[in-house]
Amino acid sequence: MSKIKKIKNYWELGYQIADIVEHTLTLPEPKLILPTGSTPLSLYKELVNRQLDWSSVTTYNLDEYVDNTIQDQSYRYFMVENLFKHINMDEDNIYFPGDTAVWPQMDYGIGVDLCLLGIGGNGHIAFNEPGSSFQSETRIVDLTEETIKDNSRFFPTIDDVPTQAVTMGLKPILSSKKIIIMANGKHKKDILEQAMYGDITEDIPASILQTHTNMEAFYCD
Ligand code: F6R
């Protein structure tokens, strides 16, 4: 049975998950799946502060916009600014879905040691929106109106928000050895609880995480 770990504040959330990442980085040639968004920012700040050795690490981001005209809002730019430019990652070991060479590997299992996830207000993980098949692979998807609205806070107007993204599918996400899902803020509480304790249904993509044997959920108000 899954359990939500209640953390006292947002900085502590970043600190506790950074401990798990730091441990993962001691493995040989660690592989990590990483999210963008507002939730992992305290984690990325903490990881930068710790000055860890990332030289043998490979990272795979969960998603990237398609046809994005505002490059500062690309997920690659977000990752460079908030993490990659501050650590000693080898650029060749940084992958985004849409880098065609890596798609097949992502889809058939790449032995990811740790997958970090946020959760959308509608229960999406990566851009696997409600209704996505639990068997879904990496693919191009249309974003829902709710997600476009959620993401519009980062764009000059809602019309600038891309309507499509490339997302890692639920199947490759689930093939990770360990999964952490994190949520920050009261507005995420209900959906996280539904995902962790409710029915396992494609209407709430994150609910499939209940079937993973090494998964933890972290929440702070
Ligand atoms: C981003 C991603 C998304 C976000 C989710 C929550 O790479 O995969 O699923 O994790 O939309 O976003 P925030 O953290 O901004 O609330």
Short mmCIF file of N, CA and C in Angstrom, two decimals, residues 52-184:
data_model
loop_
_atom_site.label_atom_id
_atom_site.label_comp_id
_atom_site.label_asym_id
_atom_site.label_seq_id
_atom_site.Cartn_x
_atom_site.Cartn_y
_atom_site.Cartn_z
N LEU A 52 27.78 17.80 -5.85
CA LEU A 52 28.01 16.36 -5.99
C LEU A 52 28.74 16.08 -7.31
N ASP A 53 29.23 14.85 -7.44
CA ASP A 53 29.91 14.47 -8.69
C ASP A 53 28.89 13.84 -9.65
N TRP A 54 28.60 14.55 -10.73
CA TRP A 54 27.62 14.08 -11.72
C TRP A 54 28.32 13.56 -12.97
N SER A 55 29.63 13.37 -12.93
CA SER A 55 30.38 13.10 -14.17
C SER A 55 29.99 11.79 -14.84
N SER A 56 29.51 10.81 -14.07
CA SER A 56 29.15 9.54 -14.71
C SER A 56 27.63 9.34 -14.78
N VAL A 57 26.88 10.42 -14.52
CA VAL A 57 25.41 10.31 -14.47
C VAL A 57 24.80 10.54 -15.85
N THR A 58 23.75 9.79 -16.17
CA THR A 58 22.95 10.05 -17.38
C THR A 58 21.55 10.46 -16.94
N THR A 59 21.02 11.53 -17.55
CA THR A 59 19.66 11.96 -17.20
C THR A 59 18.76 11.94 -18.43
N TYR A 60 17.52 11.64 -18.17
CA TYR A 60 16.47 11.62 -19.20
C TYR A 60 15.36 12.51 -18.70
N ASN A 61 15.04 13.57 -19.41
CA ASN A 61 13.90 14.37 -18.98
C ASN A 61 12.59 13.76 -19.43
N LEU A 62 11.55 14.09 -18.66
CA LEU A 62 10.25 13.47 -18.91
C LEU A 62 9.57 13.96 -20.17
N ASP A 63 9.78 15.25 -20.47
CA ASP A 63 8.97 15.81 -21.55
C ASP A 63 9.60 17.07 -22.12
N GLU A 64 9.10 17.46 -23.26
CA GLU A 64 9.54 18.69 -23.93
C GLU A 64 8.41 19.16 -24.84
N TYR A 65 8.25 20.49 -24.91
CA TYR A 65 7.22 21.03 -25.81
C TYR A 65 7.57 20.78 -27.27
N VAL A 66 6.53 20.73 -28.09
CA VAL A 66 6.68 20.69 -29.55
C VAL A 66 6.29 22.08 -30.08
N ASP A 67 7.01 22.55 -31.10
CA ASP A 67 6.68 23.84 -31.73
C ASP A 67 6.62 24.99 -30.73
N ASN A 68 7.59 25.03 -29.86
CA ASN A 68 7.64 26.11 -28.88
C ASN A 68 8.41 27.28 -29.48
N THR A 69 7.76 28.43 -29.56
CA THR A 69 8.45 29.58 -30.17
C THR A 69 9.20 30.40 -29.12
N ILE A 70 8.95 30.11 -27.85
CA ILE A 70 9.61 30.90 -26.80
C ILE A 70 10.66 30.00 -26.12
N GLN A 71 11.89 30.09 -26.64
CA GLN A 71 12.91 29.11 -26.23
C GLN A 71 13.22 29.15 -24.73
N ASP A 72 13.07 30.35 -24.11
CA ASP A 72 13.32 30.43 -22.66
C ASP A 72 12.35 29.56 -21.88
N GLN A 73 11.27 29.15 -22.53
CA GLN A 73 10.30 28.29 -21.85
C GLN A 73 10.45 26.83 -22.23
N SER A 74 11.50 26.50 -22.99
CA SER A 74 11.68 25.08 -23.29
C SER A 74 12.12 24.38 -22.02
N TYR A 75 11.84 23.11 -21.96
CA TYR A 75 12.20 22.36 -20.75
C TYR A 75 13.72 22.15 -20.67
N ARG A 76 14.34 22.10 -21.85
CA ARG A 76 15.81 21.99 -21.86
C ARG A 76 16.42 23.26 -21.22
N TYR A 77 15.90 24.42 -21.61
CA TYR A 77 16.40 25.67 -21.05
C TYR A 77 16.21 25.69 -19.53
N PHE A 78 15.03 25.26 -19.09
CA PHE A 78 14.73 25.18 -17.65
C PHE A 78 15.77 24.33 -16.93
N MET A 79 16.07 23.18 -17.50
CA MET A 79 17.02 22.27 -16.84
C MET A 79 18.43 22.82 -16.82
N VAL A 80 18.82 23.46 -17.92
CA VAL A 80 20.17 24.05 -17.98
C VAL A 80 20.28 25.13 -16.90
N GLU A 81 19.28 26.02 -16.86
CA GLU A 81 19.33 27.13 -15.91
C GLU A 81 19.27 26.68 -14.45
N ASN A 82 18.44 25.70 -14.16
CA ASN A 82 18.21 25.33 -12.76
C ASN A 82 19.11 24.22 -12.24
N LEU A 83 19.70 23.45 -13.18
CA LEU A 83 20.55 22.36 -12.70
C LEU A 83 21.82 22.19 -13.52
N PHE A 84 21.66 21.90 -14.82
CA PHE A 84 22.80 21.40 -15.59
C PHE A 84 23.99 22.36 -15.64
N LYS A 85 23.72 23.67 -15.73
CA LYS A 85 24.88 24.57 -15.88
C LYS A 85 25.65 24.74 -14.56
N HIS A 86 25.08 24.24 -13.48
CA HIS A 86 25.72 24.39 -12.17
C HIS A 86 26.45 23.12 -11.71
N ILE A 87 26.35 22.04 -12.49
CA ILE A 87 26.94 20.76 -12.05
C ILE A 87 27.86 20.23 -13.15
N ASN A 88 28.62 19.18 -12.82
CA ASN A 88 29.60 18.69 -13.81
C ASN A 88 29.04 17.54 -14.66
N MET A 89 27.84 17.76 -15.22
CA MET A 89 27.25 16.77 -16.13
C MET A 89 28.00 16.78 -17.45
N ASP A 90 28.15 15.61 -18.05
CA ASP A 90 28.65 15.52 -19.42
C ASP A 90 27.46 15.78 -20.34
N GLU A 91 27.56 16.81 -21.19
CA GLU A 91 26.41 17.19 -22.04
C GLU A 91 25.89 16.02 -22.87
N ASP A 92 26.80 15.12 -23.23
CA ASP A 92 26.38 13.97 -24.06
C ASP A 92 25.49 13.01 -23.28
N ASN A 93 25.44 13.16 -21.97
CA ASN A 93 24.63 12.25 -21.15
C ASN A 93 23.28 12.86 -20.75
N ILE A 94 22.91 13.94 -21.43
CA ILE A 94 21.63 14.61 -21.12
C ILE A 94 20.66 14.34 -22.27
N TYR A 95 19.54 13.72 -21.97
CA TYR A 95 18.58 13.35 -23.02
C TYR A 95 17.20 13.94 -22.75
N PHE A 96 16.58 14.36 -23.82
CA PHE A 96 15.18 14.79 -23.77
C PHE A 96 14.38 13.94 -24.73
N PRO A 97 13.10 13.65 -24.43
CA PRO A 97 12.32 12.92 -25.41
C PRO A 97 12.21 13.81 -26.65
N GLY A 98 12.32 13.22 -27.78
CA GLY A 98 12.38 14.02 -29.00
C GLY A 98 13.79 13.95 -29.58
N ASP A 99 14.78 13.62 -28.72
CA ASP A 99 16.11 13.29 -29.24
C ASP A 99 15.93 11.89 -29.83
N THR A 100 15.74 11.81 -31.13
CA THR A 100 15.27 10.55 -31.72
C THR A 100 16.13 9.35 -31.37
N ALA A 101 17.43 9.56 -31.25
CA ALA A 101 18.32 8.42 -31.02
C ALA A 101 17.97 7.67 -29.75
N VAL A 102 17.38 8.35 -28.79
CA VAL A 102 17.17 7.70 -27.50
C VAL A 102 15.77 7.13 -27.31
N TRP A 103 14.87 7.46 -28.22
CA TRP A 103 13.49 6.98 -28.05
C TRP A 103 13.39 5.48 -27.88
N PRO A 104 13.99 4.69 -28.78
CA PRO A 104 13.81 3.25 -28.64
C PRO A 104 14.34 2.74 -27.30
N GLN A 105 15.47 3.30 -26.87
CA GLN A 105 16.01 2.84 -25.58
C GLN A 105 15.06 3.17 -24.45
N MET A 106 14.44 4.36 -24.51
CA MET A 106 13.51 4.75 -23.45
C MET A 106 12.32 3.80 -23.42
N ASP A 107 11.88 3.43 -24.61
CA ASP A 107 10.67 2.63 -24.69
C ASP A 107 10.88 1.19 -24.25
N TYR A 108 12.08 0.69 -24.41
CA TYR A 108 12.25 -0.72 -24.07
C TYR A 108 13.02 -0.94 -22.78
N GLY A 109 13.10 0.11 -21.97
CA GLY A 109 13.70 -0.06 -20.64
C GLY A 109 15.18 0.24 -20.67
N ILE A 110 15.56 1.23 -19.91
CA ILE A 110 16.95 1.66 -19.94
C ILE A 110 17.59 1.48 -18.57
N GLY A 111 16.93 0.76 -17.69
CA GLY A 111 17.52 0.50 -16.38
C GLY A 111 17.71 1.76 -15.56
N VAL A 112 16.67 2.59 -15.53
CA VAL A 112 16.75 3.83 -14.75
C VAL A 112 16.75 3.51 -13.25
N ASP A 113 17.70 4.10 -12.53
CA ASP A 113 17.81 3.83 -11.10
C ASP A 113 16.77 4.61 -10.30
N LEU A 114 16.54 5.86 -10.72
CA LEU A 114 15.62 6.71 -9.94
C LEU A 114 14.86 7.62 -10.89
N CYS A 115 13.54 7.60 -10.76
CA CYS A 115 12.67 8.47 -11.56
C CYS A 115 12.00 9.46 -10.61
N LEU A 116 12.16 10.75 -10.87
CA LEU A 116 11.52 11.78 -10.06
C LEU A 116 10.36 12.36 -10.85
N LEU A 117 9.23 12.53 -10.18
CA LEU A 117 8.02 13.01 -10.86
C LEU A 117 7.34 14.12 -10.06
N GLY A 118 6.71 15.06 -10.78
CA GLY A 118 5.71 15.93 -10.18
C GLY A 118 4.35 15.36 -10.56
N ILE A 119 3.29 16.03 -10.10
CA ILE A 119 1.94 15.58 -10.49
C ILE A 119 1.13 16.80 -10.93
N GLY A 120 0.42 16.67 -12.04
CA GLY A 120 -0.43 17.77 -12.52
C GLY A 120 -1.73 17.81 -11.74
N GLY A 121 -2.42 18.95 -11.82
CA GLY A 121 -3.69 19.12 -11.12
C GLY A 121 -4.73 18.09 -11.53
N ASN A 122 -4.58 17.51 -12.71
CA ASN A 122 -5.52 16.49 -13.18
C ASN A 122 -4.95 15.07 -13.02
N GLY A 123 -3.84 14.96 -12.31
CA GLY A 123 -3.26 13.63 -12.06
C GLY A 123 -2.28 13.19 -13.13
N HIS A 124 -1.93 14.10 -14.04
CA HIS A 124 -0.97 13.67 -15.07
C HIS A 124 0.43 13.50 -14.49
N ILE A 125 1.19 12.60 -15.09
CA ILE A 125 2.62 12.53 -14.81
C ILE A 125 3.34 12.61 -16.16
N ALA A 126 4.47 13.35 -16.18
CA ALA A 126 5.01 13.83 -17.43
C ALA A 126 3.83 14.49 -18.16
N PHE A 127 3.64 14.28 -19.45
CA PHE A 127 2.44 14.79 -20.10
C PHE A 127 1.52 13.64 -20.50
N ASN A 128 1.49 12.64 -19.66
CA ASN A 128 0.50 11.57 -19.82
C ASN A 128 -0.77 12.05 -19.16
N GLU A 129 -1.64 12.59 -20.00
CA GLU A 129 -2.87 13.20 -19.51
C GLU A 129 -3.90 12.11 -19.21
N PRO A 130 -4.98 12.47 -18.45
CA PRO A 130 -6.02 11.48 -18.17
C PRO A 130 -6.48 10.78 -19.45
N GLY A 131 -6.63 9.46 -19.36
CA GLY A 131 -7.02 8.66 -20.52
C GLY A 131 -5.82 8.01 -21.19
N SER A 132 -4.59 8.41 -20.82
CA SER A 132 -3.41 7.78 -21.41
C SER A 132 -3.36 6.30 -21.00
N SER A 133 -2.95 5.48 -21.94
CA SER A 133 -2.86 4.06 -21.63
C SER A 133 -1.71 3.81 -20.66
N PHE A 134 -1.94 2.89 -19.72
CA PHE A 134 -0.85 2.52 -18.81
C PHE A 134 0.30 1.86 -19.57
N GLN A 135 0.02 1.42 -20.80
CA GLN A 135 1.07 0.79 -21.63
C GLN A 135 1.73 1.81 -22.57
N SER A 136 1.41 3.11 -22.38
CA SER A 136 1.88 4.10 -23.36
C SER A 136 3.39 4.21 -23.38
N GLU A 137 3.89 4.45 -24.59
CA GLU A 137 5.33 4.64 -24.82
C GLU A 137 5.58 6.13 -25.03
N THR A 138 6.82 6.47 -25.28
CA THR A 138 7.18 7.86 -25.56
C THR A 138 6.54 8.30 -26.88
N ARG A 139 5.90 9.48 -26.86
CA ARG A 139 5.11 9.87 -28.04
C ARG A 139 4.75 11.35 -27.99
N ILE A 140 4.21 11.85 -29.10
CA ILE A 140 3.71 13.23 -29.14
C ILE A 140 2.26 13.23 -28.65
N VAL A 141 1.93 14.17 -27.76
CA VAL A 141 0.56 14.24 -27.24
C VAL A 141 0.01 15.65 -27.35
N ASP A 142 -1.33 15.75 -27.41
CA ASP A 142 -2.00 17.05 -27.30
C ASP A 142 -2.18 17.34 -25.81
N LEU A 143 -1.89 18.57 -25.42
CA LEU A 143 -2.08 18.94 -24.02
C LEU A 143 -3.55 19.29 -23.78
N THR A 144 -4.04 18.99 -22.58
CA THR A 144 -5.44 19.32 -22.28
C THR A 144 -5.55 20.82 -22.00
N GLU A 145 -6.79 21.29 -22.06
CA GLU A 145 -7.03 22.72 -21.76
C GLU A 145 -6.54 23.08 -20.37
N GLU A 146 -6.77 22.15 -19.41
CA GLU A 146 -6.36 22.42 -18.02
C GLU A 146 -4.84 22.59 -17.93
N THR A 147 -4.10 21.73 -18.62
CA THR A 147 -2.64 21.82 -18.58
C THR A 147 -2.15 23.08 -19.28
N ILE A 148 -2.78 23.42 -20.40
CA ILE A 148 -2.40 24.65 -21.11
C ILE A 148 -2.63 25.85 -20.19
N LYS A 149 -3.76 25.83 -19.49
CA LYS A 149 -4.07 26.93 -18.56
C LYS A 149 -3.05 26.97 -17.40
N ASP A 150 -2.75 25.79 -16.84
CA ASP A 150 -1.75 25.71 -15.74
C ASP A 150 -0.41 26.28 -16.19
N ASN A 151 -0.01 25.93 -17.42
CA ASN A 151 1.32 26.32 -17.90
C ASN A 151 1.38 27.76 -18.41
N SER A 152 0.20 28.39 -18.59
CA SER A 152 0.18 29.73 -19.17
C SER A 152 0.85 30.74 -18.25
N ARG A 153 1.03 30.38 -16.95
CA ARG A 153 1.68 31.33 -16.05
C ARG A 153 3.13 31.60 -16.44
N PHE A 154 3.70 30.72 -17.25
CA PHE A 154 5.09 30.91 -17.66
C PHE A 154 5.22 31.60 -19.02
N PHE A 155 4.11 31.93 -19.66
CA PHE A 155 4.14 32.49 -21.02
C PHE A 155 3.46 33.86 -21.03
N PRO A 156 3.84 34.72 -22.01
CA PRO A 156 3.23 36.07 -22.06
C PRO A 156 1.70 36.00 -22.14
N THR A 157 1.17 35.15 -23.02
CA THR A 157 -0.29 34.98 -23.09
C THR A 157 -0.58 33.49 -23.26
N ILE A 158 -1.83 33.12 -23.02
CA ILE A 158 -2.21 31.70 -23.12
C ILE A 158 -2.02 31.20 -24.56
N ASP A 159 -2.12 32.11 -25.54
CA ASP A 159 -1.95 31.70 -26.94
C ASP A 159 -0.51 31.32 -27.26
N ASP A 160 0.42 31.72 -26.40
CA ASP A 160 1.83 31.36 -26.63
C ASP A 160 2.16 29.97 -26.09
N VAL A 161 1.27 29.37 -25.31
CA VAL A 161 1.57 28.06 -24.72
C VAL A 161 1.46 27.00 -25.82
N PRO A 162 2.52 26.20 -26.02
CA PRO A 162 2.42 25.14 -27.03
C PRO A 162 1.26 24.20 -26.69
N THR A 163 0.68 23.61 -27.71
CA THR A 163 -0.48 22.74 -27.48
C THR A 163 -0.08 21.26 -27.54
N GLN A 164 1.19 21.01 -27.89
CA GLN A 164 1.65 19.61 -27.96
C GLN A 164 3.00 19.46 -27.25
N ALA A 165 3.26 18.25 -26.81
CA ALA A 165 4.56 17.95 -26.19
C ALA A 165 4.97 16.54 -26.57
N VAL A 166 6.27 16.27 -26.44
CA VAL A 166 6.73 14.88 -26.51
C VAL A 166 6.86 14.44 -25.07
N THR A 167 6.25 13.33 -24.75
CA THR A 167 6.31 12.86 -23.36
C THR A 167 6.81 11.42 -23.28
N MET A 168 7.57 11.16 -22.25
CA MET A 168 7.88 9.77 -21.96
C MET A 168 6.56 9.08 -21.59
N GLY A 169 6.39 7.86 -22.01
CA GLY A 169 5.13 7.16 -21.72
C GLY A 169 5.10 6.60 -20.30
N LEU A 170 3.93 6.10 -19.91
CA LEU A 170 3.80 5.53 -18.56
C LEU A 170 4.59 4.23 -18.42
N LYS A 171 4.69 3.48 -19.53
CA LYS A 171 5.40 2.19 -19.45
C LYS A 171 6.89 2.38 -19.13
N PRO A 172 7.60 3.23 -19.88
CA PRO A 172 9.02 3.43 -19.51
C PRO A 172 9.19 4.05 -18.12
N ILE A 173 8.27 4.93 -17.71
CA ILE A 173 8.37 5.51 -16.36
C ILE A 173 8.30 4.39 -15.32
N LEU A 174 7.33 3.51 -15.50
CA LEU A 174 7.11 2.42 -14.54
C LEU A 174 8.26 1.41 -14.52
N SER A 175 9.07 1.41 -15.58
CA SER A 175 10.17 0.44 -15.60
C SER A 175 11.37 0.91 -14.78
N SER A 176 11.28 2.11 -14.18
CA SER A 176 12.37 2.60 -13.32
C SER A 176 12.44 1.74 -12.05
N LYS A 177 13.66 1.62 -11.53
CA LYS A 177 13.83 0.77 -10.34
C LYS A 177 13.20 1.42 -9.10
N LYS A 178 13.30 2.75 -9.03
CA LYS A 178 12.70 3.47 -7.90
C LYS A 178 12.02 4.73 -8.43
N ILE A 179 10.86 5.05 -7.86
CA ILE A 179 10.11 6.24 -8.30
C ILE A 179 9.76 7.11 -7.09
N ILE A 180 9.99 8.41 -7.23
CA ILE A 180 9.56 9.38 -6.21
C ILE A 180 8.59 10.34 -6.88
N ILE A 181 7.41 10.50 -6.30
CA ILE A 181 6.50 11.53 -6.81
C ILE A 181 6.38 12.60 -5.73
N MET A 182 6.46 13.87 -6.15
CA MET A 182 6.44 14.96 -5.18
C MET A 182 5.36 15.97 -5.52
N ALA A 183 4.76 16.53 -4.48
CA ALA A 183 3.72 17.54 -4.68
C ALA A 183 3.89 18.63 -3.63
N ASN A 184 3.73 19.87 -4.07
CA ASN A 184 3.90 21.01 -3.17
C ASN A 184 2.65 21.87 -3.23
#
